Amino acid sequence: MKAPQLPHYMLLTKEEPEVELSPANSGPTVASSVEQGLVEKGAEDLRSEQGECCNGIEHLELWGDAVKWGSEFRVNSSQVCCMACKKMCGGDGGPCLCNSWVFCGDRVACGPRFGECWLKRQKDALNPDRRDSGDRVMWTSGFVFGKREGIISLETEHGTLRIKLLPECAPHSVAYILELLALSHCAGCQIHRAESRGSFWNSEGNHIKDAPFGPPFALIQGTLGARGTIFQEIPKEFCPTIKRGSIAWVGSGPEFFISLANHKEWTKNTLFLALLSFKIWKFWIKLLNFQLNKNSGVTSMFLSWKNLFH
């Protein structure tokens, strides 16, 4: 069976420890070092699936303090510029010396500046300083987060989801999430339904031999279309195999889903966004019970965002 036209993704780590949901309105929570390590492991697994991610957004110029001047540092591609920035992230989990980069790759438009690679540091990695954007802008820019950076929480009345953003894999998707983060409360963003694993997937999210692939499809669905904002379709970016915990756009968004099973039969229709940093099953069970108690197939849960690390 073909996958329903479902979202581009964020992914859950493979083997998280059992973590209790944070009660709603309990204030900000901090991800443990164990959780952060699992997030990074899951991210590396996904990167290896389609090679090292290092992508940016064309026609965007980020500002910020230069840690390496492009007038003295020229490279052949935006990917090489991105990798140079990533190499300035230490392996100790501390902040990256470079968390954004700007490259001039249009030979005609850039003229004598062709090949310039500016490595920069934003004061707030989740609120980058955008100098200019649009078709007339000759620059390509991107973000880079270290192990303890780019971790946000998605808060609902049923609990909190911790998410690790990976902008080098899906820069357009992460840029949209950062716009939502700046709103503080995402009015209009909702989780509206959940489907169980049924008897088609086991507790590890693996498909049971000879069983149908659904429905039910073992997923949570919702929308990240915020009221008062104009949503622009997200271009197709990173397309890994859908695994348990993946979050994806439906088509080009803003509808999304969180996969609670390993859907190897769904390919080439999704985009990788980020990783959830905690075990999602209790949240899922709570949501299913809520739907059953309400005798309704639709559950509205308004979402808000918090930055866990600066």
CSV table of C-alpha atoms in Angstrom, one decimal:
chain,number,residue,atom,x,y,z
A,1,MET,CA,0.0,0.0,0.0
A,2,LYS,CA,1.3,3.5,-0.8
A,3,ALA,CA,1.8,5.9,2.0
A,4,PRO,CA,-0.9,8.5,2.6
A,5,GLN,CA,0.5,11.9,1.4
A,6,LEU,CA,2.1,12.6,4.7
A,7,PRO,CA,4.6,15.3,6.0
A,8,HIS,CA,8.4,15.9,5.8
A,9,TYR,CA,10.2,14.6,8.9
A,10,MET,CA,11.7,15.0,12.3
A,11,LEU,CA,12.9,11.7,13.9
A,12,LEU,CA,12.8,10.1,17.3
A,13,THR,CA,16.0,8.5,18.7
A,14,LYS,CA,16.0,4.7,18.4
A,15,GLU,CA,16.6,3.6,22.0
A,16,GLU,CA,15.6,6.3,24.5
A,17,PRO,CA,15.4,5.7,28.2
A,18,GLU,CA,12.0,5.7,29.8
A,19,VAL,CA,11.2,9.4,30.5
A,20,GLU,CA,8.1,10.7,32.2
A,21,LEU,CA,6.2,13.4,30.3
A,22,SER,CA,6.5,16.9,31.8
A,23,PRO,CA,3.2,18.0,33.1
A,24,ALA,CA,1.6,20.8,31.2
A,25,ASN,CA,2.3,24.3,32.7
A,26,SER,CA,5.2,22.9,34.8
A,27,GLY,CA,7.7,25.3,33.3
A,28,PRO,CA,10.7,24.7,31.1
A,29,THR,CA,12.5,21.3,31.3
A,30,VAL,CA,16.1,20.5,30.5
A,31,ALA,CA,17.0,17.5,28.4
A,32,SER,CA,19.5,15.2,30.1
A,33,SER,CA,23.0,14.5,28.7
A,34,VAL,CA,21.9,10.9,28.1
A,35,GLU,CA,18.9,12.1,26.0
A,36,GLN,CA,21.1,14.6,24.1
A,37,GLY,CA,23.6,11.8,23.3
A,38,LEU,CA,20.8,9.6,22.0
A,39,VAL,CA,19.5,12.5,19.8
A,40,GLU,CA,23.0,12.9,18.2
A,41,LYS,CA,23.2,9.1,17.6
A,42,GLY,CA,19.9,9.1,15.8
A,43,ALA,CA,20.9,12.1,13.8
A,44,GLU,CA,24.1,10.4,12.7
A,45,ASP,CA,22.2,7.3,11.7
A,46,LEU,CA,20.0,9.4,9.4
A,47,ARG,CA,22.8,11.4,8.0
A,48,SER,CA,24.7,8.2,7.0
A,49,GLU,CA,21.6,7.1,5.1
A,50,GLN,CA,22.0,9.8,2.4
A,51,GLY,CA,25.6,11.0,3.2
A,52,GLU,CA,26.7,14.0,5.2
A,53,CYS,CA,24.1,16.8,5.2
A,54,CYS,CA,25.3,20.3,4.7
A,55,ASN,CA,22.7,22.4,2.9
A,56,GLY,CA,21.7,26.1,2.9
A,57,ILE,CA,19.1,28.5,1.6
A,58,GLU,CA,19.7,30.3,-1.6
A,59,HIS,CA,19.0,34.1,-1.9
A,60,LEU,CA,19.4,34.6,1.9
A,61,GLU,CA,22.1,36.6,3.6
A,62,LEU,CA,22.6,36.1,7.3
A,63,TRP,CA,24.4,38.8,9.3
A,64,GLY,CA,26.4,38.2,12.5
A,65,ASP,CA,29.9,38.5,13.8
A,66,ALA,CA,32.5,37.0,11.4
A,67,VAL,CA,34.8,34.4,12.8
A,68,LYS,CA,36.4,33.9,9.4
A,69,TRP,CA,36.3,36.5,6.7
A,70,GLY,CA,35.1,35.5,3.3
A,71,SER,CA,37.5,38.0,1.6
A,72,GLU,CA,40.3,35.8,2.9
A,73,PHE,CA,38.5,32.4,2.6
A,74,ARG,CA,37.2,31.2,-0.7
A,75,VAL,CA,35.8,27.7,-1.5
A,76,ASN,CA,34.2,25.9,-4.4
A,77,SER,CA,30.7,25.2,-3.1
A,78,SER,CA,28.2,26.0,-0.4
A,79,GLN,CA,28.6,22.5,0.9
A,80,VAL,CA,32.3,23.1,1.5
A,81,CYS,CA,31.5,26.4,3.2
A,82,CYS,CA,29.0,24.6,5.4
A,83,MET,CA,31.4,21.9,6.3
A,84,ALA,CA,34.0,24.5,7.3
A,85,CYS,CA,31.5,25.9,9.7
A,86,LYS,CA,30.6,22.5,11.1
A,87,LYS,CA,34.2,21.7,11.8
A,88,MET,CA,34.3,24.6,14.3
A,89,CYS,CA,31.8,22.7,16.5
A,90,GLY,CA,33.7,20.9,19.3
A,91,GLY,CA,32.9,17.3,20.2
A,92,ASP,CA,32.4,18.2,23.9
A,93,GLY,CA,28.8,19.4,23.5
A,94,GLY,CA,29.7,23.1,23.9
A,95,PRO,CA,28.6,25.9,21.6
A,96,CYS,CA,29.9,26.0,18.1
A,97,LEU,CA,32.4,28.8,17.3
A,98,CYS,CA,30.6,29.1,14.0
A,99,ASN,CA,26.8,28.6,13.9
A,100,SER,CA,26.1,30.2,10.5
A,101,TRP,CA,27.7,30.6,7.2
A,102,VAL,CA,27.3,32.7,4.0
A,103,PHE,CA,28.6,31.7,0.6
A,104,CYS,CA,28.6,33.6,-2.8
A,105,GLY,CA,28.2,30.9,-5.5
A,106,ASP,CA,26.7,32.8,-8.5
A,107,ARG,CA,29.7,33.6,-10.7
A,108,VAL,CA,27.9,36.4,-12.6
A,109,ALA,CA,26.1,38.0,-9.7
A,110,CYS,CA,29.0,37.7,-7.3
A,111,GLY,CA,31.7,38.9,-9.7
A,112,PRO,CA,35.0,39.4,-7.8
A,113,ARG,CA,33.3,38.0,-4.6
A,114,PHE,CA,32.6,34.7,-6.2
A,115,GLY,CA,33.6,31.8,-3.8
A,116,GLU,CA,33.7,33.9,-0.7
A,117,CYS,CA,32.8,31.9,2.4
A,118,TRP,CA,32.0,33.9,5.5
A,119,LEU,CA,31.8,31.9,8.8
A,120,LYS,CA,29.8,33.7,11.4
A,121,ARG,CA,28.5,33.4,14.9
A,122,GLN,CA,24.9,34.4,15.8
A,123,LYS,CA,24.3,35.8,19.3
A,124,ASP,CA,21.1,33.7,19.4
A,125,ALA,CA,21.3,30.6,17.2
A,126,LEU,CA,17.5,30.2,17.2
A,127,ASN,CA,16.9,33.8,16.2
A,128,PRO,CA,19.5,34.5,13.5
A,129,ASP,CA,20.1,38.0,12.2
A,130,ARG,CA,18.8,38.1,8.7
A,131,ARG,CA,20.3,40.9,6.6
A,132,ASP,CA,18.4,40.4,3.4
A,133,SER,CA,16.5,37.8,1.3
A,134,GLY,CA,14.8,37.6,-2.1
A,135,ASP,CA,15.7,36.7,-5.7
A,136,ARG,CA,18.1,39.7,-6.0
A,137,VAL,CA,20.3,38.5,-3.1
A,138,MET,CA,23.4,36.7,-4.4
A,139,TRP,CA,24.2,34.9,-1.2
A,140,THR,CA,23.4,31.4,0.1
A,141,SER,CA,23.3,31.0,3.9
A,142,GLY,CA,22.8,28.2,6.4
A,143,PHE,CA,22.7,27.3,10.1
A,144,VAL,CA,24.7,24.9,12.2
A,145,PHE,CA,23.8,23.7,15.7
A,146,GLY,CA,26.1,21.9,18.1
A,147,LYS,CA,25.1,19.0,20.3
A,148,ARG,CA,23.5,21.1,22.9
A,149,GLU,CA,22.1,23.8,20.6
A,150,GLY,CA,18.9,23.8,18.6
A,151,ILE,CA,16.9,21.8,21.1
A,152,ILE,CA,13.4,23.1,21.6
A,153,SER,CA,10.3,21.8,23.3
A,154,LEU,CA,6.8,21.5,21.8
A,155,GLU,CA,4.4,21.9,24.6
A,156,THR,CA,0.8,20.6,24.7
A,157,GLU,CA,-1.9,20.1,27.3
A,158,HIS,CA,-0.9,16.4,27.4
A,159,GLY,CA,2.9,16.8,27.8
A,160,THR,CA,6.1,18.2,26.2
A,161,LEU,CA,8.0,16.9,23.2
A,162,ARG,CA,11.7,17.8,23.0
A,163,ILE,CA,13.0,18.3,19.5
A,164,LYS,CA,16.5,18.5,18.2
A,165,LEU,CA,16.6,20.6,15.0
A,166,LEU,CA,19.1,19.7,12.2
A,167,PRO,CA,19.2,22.7,9.8
A,168,GLU,CA,22.1,21.3,7.8
A,169,CYS,CA,19.7,18.6,6.5
A,170,ALA,CA,16.5,20.6,6.1
A,171,PRO,CA,17.3,24.3,6.2
A,172,HIS,CA,14.0,25.5,4.8
A,173,SER,CA,12.0,23.4,7.2
A,174,VAL,CA,14.0,24.5,10.2
A,175,ALA,CA,13.8,28.2,9.1
A,176,TYR,CA,10.0,27.8,9.3
A,177,ILE,CA,10.2,26.2,12.7
A,178,LEU,CA,12.4,29.1,13.9
A,179,GLU,CA,9.7,31.5,12.7
A,180,LEU,CA,7.1,29.7,14.8
A,181,LEU,CA,9.5,29.8,17.7
A,182,ALA,CA,9.7,33.6,17.5
A,183,LEU,CA,5.9,33.7,17.9
A,184,SER,CA,6.2,32.2,21.4
A,185,HIS,CA,2.7,30.6,21.1
A,186,CYS,CA,1.7,28.9,17.8
A,187,ALA,CA,-2.0,29.7,17.7
A,188,GLY,CA,-3.6,27.4,15.2
A,189,CYS,CA,-1.0,24.7,15.5
A,190,GLN,CA,-2.8,21.5,16.6
A,191,ILE,CA,-2.5,17.8,17.0
A,192,HIS,CA,-5.9,16.5,15.9
A,193,ARG,CA,-5.7,12.7,15.7
A,194,ALA,CA,-3.8,9.6,16.6
A,195,GLU,CA,-3.8,6.0,15.2
A,196,SER,CA,-2.6,2.9,17.2
A,197,ARG,CA,-0.2,0.3,16.0
A,198,GLY,CA,-3.1,-2.2,15.8
A,199,SER,CA,-1.7,-5.7,15.2
A,200,PHE,CA,0.5,-4.6,12.3
A,201,TRP,CA,3.6,-3.4,14.2
A,202,ASN,CA,5.4,-4.7,17.3
A,203,SER,CA,6.4,-2.7,20.4
A,204,GLU,CA,9.7,-1.8,18.7
A,205,GLY,CA,7.8,-0.3,15.7
A,206,ASN,CA,8.8,-3.1,13.3
A,207,HIS,CA,6.2,-4.4,10.8
A,208,ILE,CA,4.8,-7.9,11.6
A,209,LYS,CA,5.4,-10.3,8.7
A,210,ASP,CA,2.4,-10.8,6.4
A,211,ALA,CA,0.3,-8.2,8.2
A,212,PRO,CA,-1.2,-5.3,6.3
A,213,PHE,CA,0.6,-1.9,6.5
A,214,GLY,CA,-2.5,-0.2,7.8
A,215,PRO,CA,-4.8,1.5,8.6
A,216,PRO,CA,-4.3,2.1,11.4
A,217,PHE,CA,-0.8,3.5,10.5
A,218,ALA,CA,0.6,4.1,14.0
A,219,LEU,CA,1.0,7.8,13.9
A,220,ILE,CA,0.0,11.2,15.4
A,221,GLN,CA,-1.2,13.9,13.0
A,222,GLY,CA,-1.6,17.6,13.2
A,223,THR,CA,-0.8,21.0,11.7
A,224,LEU,CA,1.8,23.7,12.1
A,225,GLY,CA,-0.1,26.3,10.2
A,226,ALA,CA,-0.1,29.3,12.6
A,227,ARG,CA,-2.9,31.8,12.4
A,228,GLY,CA,-1.9,35.3,11.2
A,229,THR,CA,1.1,34.0,9.1
A,230,ILE,CA,1.4,33.2,5.4
A,231,PHE,CA,2.6,29.7,4.9
A,232,GLN,CA,4.9,29.1,1.9
A,233,GLU,CA,5.2,25.5,0.7
A,234,ILE,CA,8.4,23.7,2.0
A,235,PRO,CA,10.6,22.4,-0.8
A,236,LYS,CA,11.6,18.8,-0.7
A,237,GLU,CA,14.8,18.4,1.2
A,238,PHE,CA,16.2,15.4,3.1
A,239,CYS,CA,14.3,12.1,2.5
A,240,PRO,CA,15.3,9.3,4.8
A,241,THR,CA,13.5,6.1,5.4
A,242,ILE,CA,10.6,6.7,7.8
A,243,LYS,CA,11.3,5.3,11.2
A,244,ARG,CA,9.6,5.2,14.5
A,245,GLY,CA,9.4,8.8,15.8
A,246,SER,CA,9.9,10.6,12.4
A,247,ILE,CA,8.0,13.8,12.0
A,248,ALA,CA,7.1,14.8,8.5
A,249,TRP,CA,5.2,17.3,6.4
A,250,VAL,CA,2.1,16.2,4.6
A,251,GLY,CA,3.1,17.0,1.1
A,252,SER,CA,4.8,20.5,1.5
A,253,GLY,CA,3.2,21.3,4.8
A,254,PRO,CA,1.9,22.7,7.1
A,255,GLU,CA,0.1,19.4,8.0
A,256,PHE,CA,2.5,17.0,9.7
A,257,PHE,CA,2.7,13.6,11.4
A,258,ILE,CA,4.8,11.8,13.9
A,259,SER,CA,5.4,8.2,12.9
A,260,LEU,CA,5.2,5.6,15.6
A,261,ALA,CA,6.3,2.7,13.5
A,262,ASN,CA,9.1,1.9,11.0
A,263,HIS,CA,7.4,2.5,7.6
A,264,LYS,CA,10.0,1.2,5.2
A,265,GLU,CA,7.2,1.0,2.6
A,266,TRP,CA,7.0,4.8,2.6
A,267,THR,CA,9.8,6.3,0.6
A,268,LYS,CA,10.6,9.5,-1.3
A,269,ASN,CA,7.6,11.4,-0.1
A,270,THR,CA,9.0,12.8,3.1
A,271,LEU,CA,11.6,15.2,4.4
A,272,PHE,CA,13.8,15.0,7.5
A,273,LEU,CA,13.5,17.8,10.0
A,274,ALA,CA,14.7,17.0,13.5
A,275,LEU,CA,14.8,14.5,16.3
A,276,LEU,CA,12.5,14.1,19.3
A,277,SER,CA,14.7,13.5,22.4
A,278,PHE,CA,12.4,11.4,24.5
A,279,LYS,CA,10.3,8.3,24.5
A,280,ILE,CA,6.9,9.2,22.9
A,281,TRP,CA,4.8,6.2,23.7
A,282,LYS,CA,3.3,7.5,26.9
A,283,PHE,CA,2.3,10.7,25.1
A,284,TRP,CA,0.7,8.6,22.3
A,285,ILE,CA,-1.2,6.4,24.7
A,286,LYS,CA,-2.4,9.4,26.6
A,287,LEU,CA,-3.6,11.0,23.4
A,288,LEU,CA,-5.4,7.8,22.3
A,289,ASN,CA,-7.1,7.5,25.7
A,290,PHE,CA,-8.2,11.1,25.5
A,291,GLN,CA,-9.8,10.5,22.1
A,292,LEU,CA,-11.6,7.4,23.4
A,293,ASN,CA,-12.9,9.2,26.5
A,294,LYS,CA,-14.2,12.1,24.3
A,295,ASN,CA,-15.8,9.6,21.9
A,296,SER,CA,-14.3,11.7,19.1
A,297,GLY,CA,-11.8,11.1,16.3
A,298,VAL,CA,-10.5,14.7,16.6
A,299,THR,CA,-8.4,16.1,19.4
A,300,SER,CA,-7.4,19.8,19.5
A,301,MET,CA,-4.1,20.5,21.3
A,302,PHE,CA,-2.6,23.9,21.0
A,303,LEU,CA,1.1,24.0,20.7
A,304,SER,CA,3.7,26.4,22.1
A,305,TRP,CA,7.5,26.4,21.7
A,306,LYS,CA,10.4,26.9,24.1
A,307,ASN,CA,14.1,27.1,23.5
A,308,LEU,CA,15.8,24.7,26.0
A,309,PHE,CA,19.4,25.7,25.2
A,310,HIS,CA,21.0,29.0,24.1
